[in-house]
Short mmCIF file of C-alpha atoms in Angstrom, two decimals:
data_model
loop_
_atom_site.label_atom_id
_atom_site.label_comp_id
_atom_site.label_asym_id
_atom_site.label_seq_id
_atom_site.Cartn_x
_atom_site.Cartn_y
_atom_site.Cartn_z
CA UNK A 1 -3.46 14.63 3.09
CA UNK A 2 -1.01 14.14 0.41
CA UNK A 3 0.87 11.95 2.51
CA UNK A 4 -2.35 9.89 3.32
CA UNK A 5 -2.83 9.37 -0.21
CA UNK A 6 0.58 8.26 -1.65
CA UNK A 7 0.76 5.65 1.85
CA UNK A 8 -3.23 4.69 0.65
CA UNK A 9 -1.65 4.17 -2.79
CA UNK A 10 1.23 1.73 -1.68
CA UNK A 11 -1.58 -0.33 0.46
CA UNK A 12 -3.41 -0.92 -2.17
CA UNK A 13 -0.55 -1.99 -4.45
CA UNK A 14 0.72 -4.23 -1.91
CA UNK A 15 -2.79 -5.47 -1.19
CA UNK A 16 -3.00 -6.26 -4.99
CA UNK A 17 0.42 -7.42 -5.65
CA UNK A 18 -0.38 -10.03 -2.43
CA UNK A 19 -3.31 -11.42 -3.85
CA UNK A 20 -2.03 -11.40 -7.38
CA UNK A 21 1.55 -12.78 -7.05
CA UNK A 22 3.53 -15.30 -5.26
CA UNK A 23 5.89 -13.41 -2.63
CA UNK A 24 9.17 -15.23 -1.69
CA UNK A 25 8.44 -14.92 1.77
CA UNK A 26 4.28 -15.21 2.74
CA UNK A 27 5.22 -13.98 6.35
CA UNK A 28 7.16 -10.73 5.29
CA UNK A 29 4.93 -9.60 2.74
CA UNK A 30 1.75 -10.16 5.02
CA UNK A 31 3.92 -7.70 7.99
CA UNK A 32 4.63 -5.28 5.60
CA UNK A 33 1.04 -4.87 3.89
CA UNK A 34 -0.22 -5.06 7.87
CA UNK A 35 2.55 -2.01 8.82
CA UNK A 36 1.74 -0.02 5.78
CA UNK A 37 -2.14 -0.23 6.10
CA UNK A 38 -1.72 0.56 9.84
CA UNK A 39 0.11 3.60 8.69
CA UNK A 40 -2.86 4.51 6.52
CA UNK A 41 -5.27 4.17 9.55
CA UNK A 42 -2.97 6.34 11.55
CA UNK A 43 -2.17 9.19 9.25
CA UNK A 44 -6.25 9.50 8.61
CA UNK A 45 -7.46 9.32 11.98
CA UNK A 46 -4.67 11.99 12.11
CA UNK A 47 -6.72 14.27 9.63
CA UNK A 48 -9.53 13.65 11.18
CA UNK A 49 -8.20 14.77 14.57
CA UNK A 50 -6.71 17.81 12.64
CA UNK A 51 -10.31 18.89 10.64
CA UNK A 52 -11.72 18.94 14.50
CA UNK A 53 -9.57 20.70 15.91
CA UNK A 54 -7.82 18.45 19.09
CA UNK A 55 -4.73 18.89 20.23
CA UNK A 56 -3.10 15.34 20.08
CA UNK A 57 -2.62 15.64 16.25
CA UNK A 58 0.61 17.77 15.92
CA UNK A 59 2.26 14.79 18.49
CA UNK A 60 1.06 12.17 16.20
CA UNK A 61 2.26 14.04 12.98
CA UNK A 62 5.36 14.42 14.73
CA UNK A 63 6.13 10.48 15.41
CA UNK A 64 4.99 9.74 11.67
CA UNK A 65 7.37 12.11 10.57
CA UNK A 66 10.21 10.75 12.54
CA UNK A 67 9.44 7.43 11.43
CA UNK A 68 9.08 8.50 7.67
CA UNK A 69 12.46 9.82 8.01
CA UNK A 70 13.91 6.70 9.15
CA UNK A 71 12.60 4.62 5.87
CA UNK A 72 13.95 7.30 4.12
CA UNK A 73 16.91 7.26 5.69
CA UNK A 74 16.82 3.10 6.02
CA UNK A 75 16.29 3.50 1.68
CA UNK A 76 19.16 5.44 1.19
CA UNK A 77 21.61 2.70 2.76
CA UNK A 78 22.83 -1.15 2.21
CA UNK A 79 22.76 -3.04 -0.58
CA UNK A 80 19.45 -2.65 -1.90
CA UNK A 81 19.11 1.23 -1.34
CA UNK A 82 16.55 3.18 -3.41
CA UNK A 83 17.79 6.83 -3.68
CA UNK A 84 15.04 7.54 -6.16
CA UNK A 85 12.37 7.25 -3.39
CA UNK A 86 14.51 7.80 -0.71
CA UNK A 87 15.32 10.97 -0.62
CA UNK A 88 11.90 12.46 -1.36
CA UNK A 89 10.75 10.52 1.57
CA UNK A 90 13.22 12.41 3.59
CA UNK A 91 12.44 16.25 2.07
CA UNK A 92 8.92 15.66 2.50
CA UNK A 93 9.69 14.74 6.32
CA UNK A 94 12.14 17.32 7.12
CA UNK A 95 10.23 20.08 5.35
CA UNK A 96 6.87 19.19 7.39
CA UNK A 97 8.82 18.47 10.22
CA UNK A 98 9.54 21.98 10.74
CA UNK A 99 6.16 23.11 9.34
CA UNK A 100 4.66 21.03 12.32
CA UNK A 101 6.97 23.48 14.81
CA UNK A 102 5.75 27.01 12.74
CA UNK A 103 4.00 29.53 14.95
CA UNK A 104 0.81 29.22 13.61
CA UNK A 105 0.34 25.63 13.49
CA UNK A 106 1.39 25.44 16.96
CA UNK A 107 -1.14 27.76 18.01
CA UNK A 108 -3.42 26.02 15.81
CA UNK A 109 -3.09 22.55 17.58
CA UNK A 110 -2.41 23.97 21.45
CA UNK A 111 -6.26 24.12 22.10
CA UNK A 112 -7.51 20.92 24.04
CA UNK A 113 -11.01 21.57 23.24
CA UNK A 114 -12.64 20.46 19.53
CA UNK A 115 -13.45 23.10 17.77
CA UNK A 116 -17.11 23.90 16.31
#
């Protein structure tokens, strides 16, 4: 849920900062405020799934933490690389990556049926 809201956070700002500012390039900004609230759509129908229970949620947590760690990884590198934000973005994806593949929250998320 943490993860929903810092992603929720960046949509907005991006939402704002396209309304409010003159971008260099209309068509980038426009994909990247589409990507990032797509990712915001994803990660909380991902809750959801997770507060009832089905099984498909530890998959999906598992792509978004695969692609987090490549835009941390992509932020690290070239010419405009942002270490500062980087590398949190990749601790927080290794560190639940291997949460996701604990015991308990594979036995957690192995049921098919929602749970009451």
């Amino acid at each position: 849920m943490l993860e929903l809201a810092a992603v929720s956070v960046v949509a907005a700002v991006l939402l704002f900062d396209l309304v409010t500012l003159e971008p260099d390039s209309l068509a980038t900004a426009l994909a990247l405020t589409v990507l990032v609230v797509i990712a915001v759509a994803w990660m909380a129908a991902t809750i959801v799934g997770l507060l009832r229970g089905q099984a498909w949620v530890r998959a999906s947590a598992i792509v978004w933490q695969v692609l987090q760690f490549a835009i941390g990884l992509g932020a690290l590198q070239g010419s405009f690389a942002q270490p500062a934000w980087g590398w949190p973005i990749v601790a927080v994806s290794v560190v639940t990556f291997a949460i996701l593949f604990a015991p308990s929250v594979v036995k957690a998320t192995q049921s098919r049926a929602a749970r009451d």
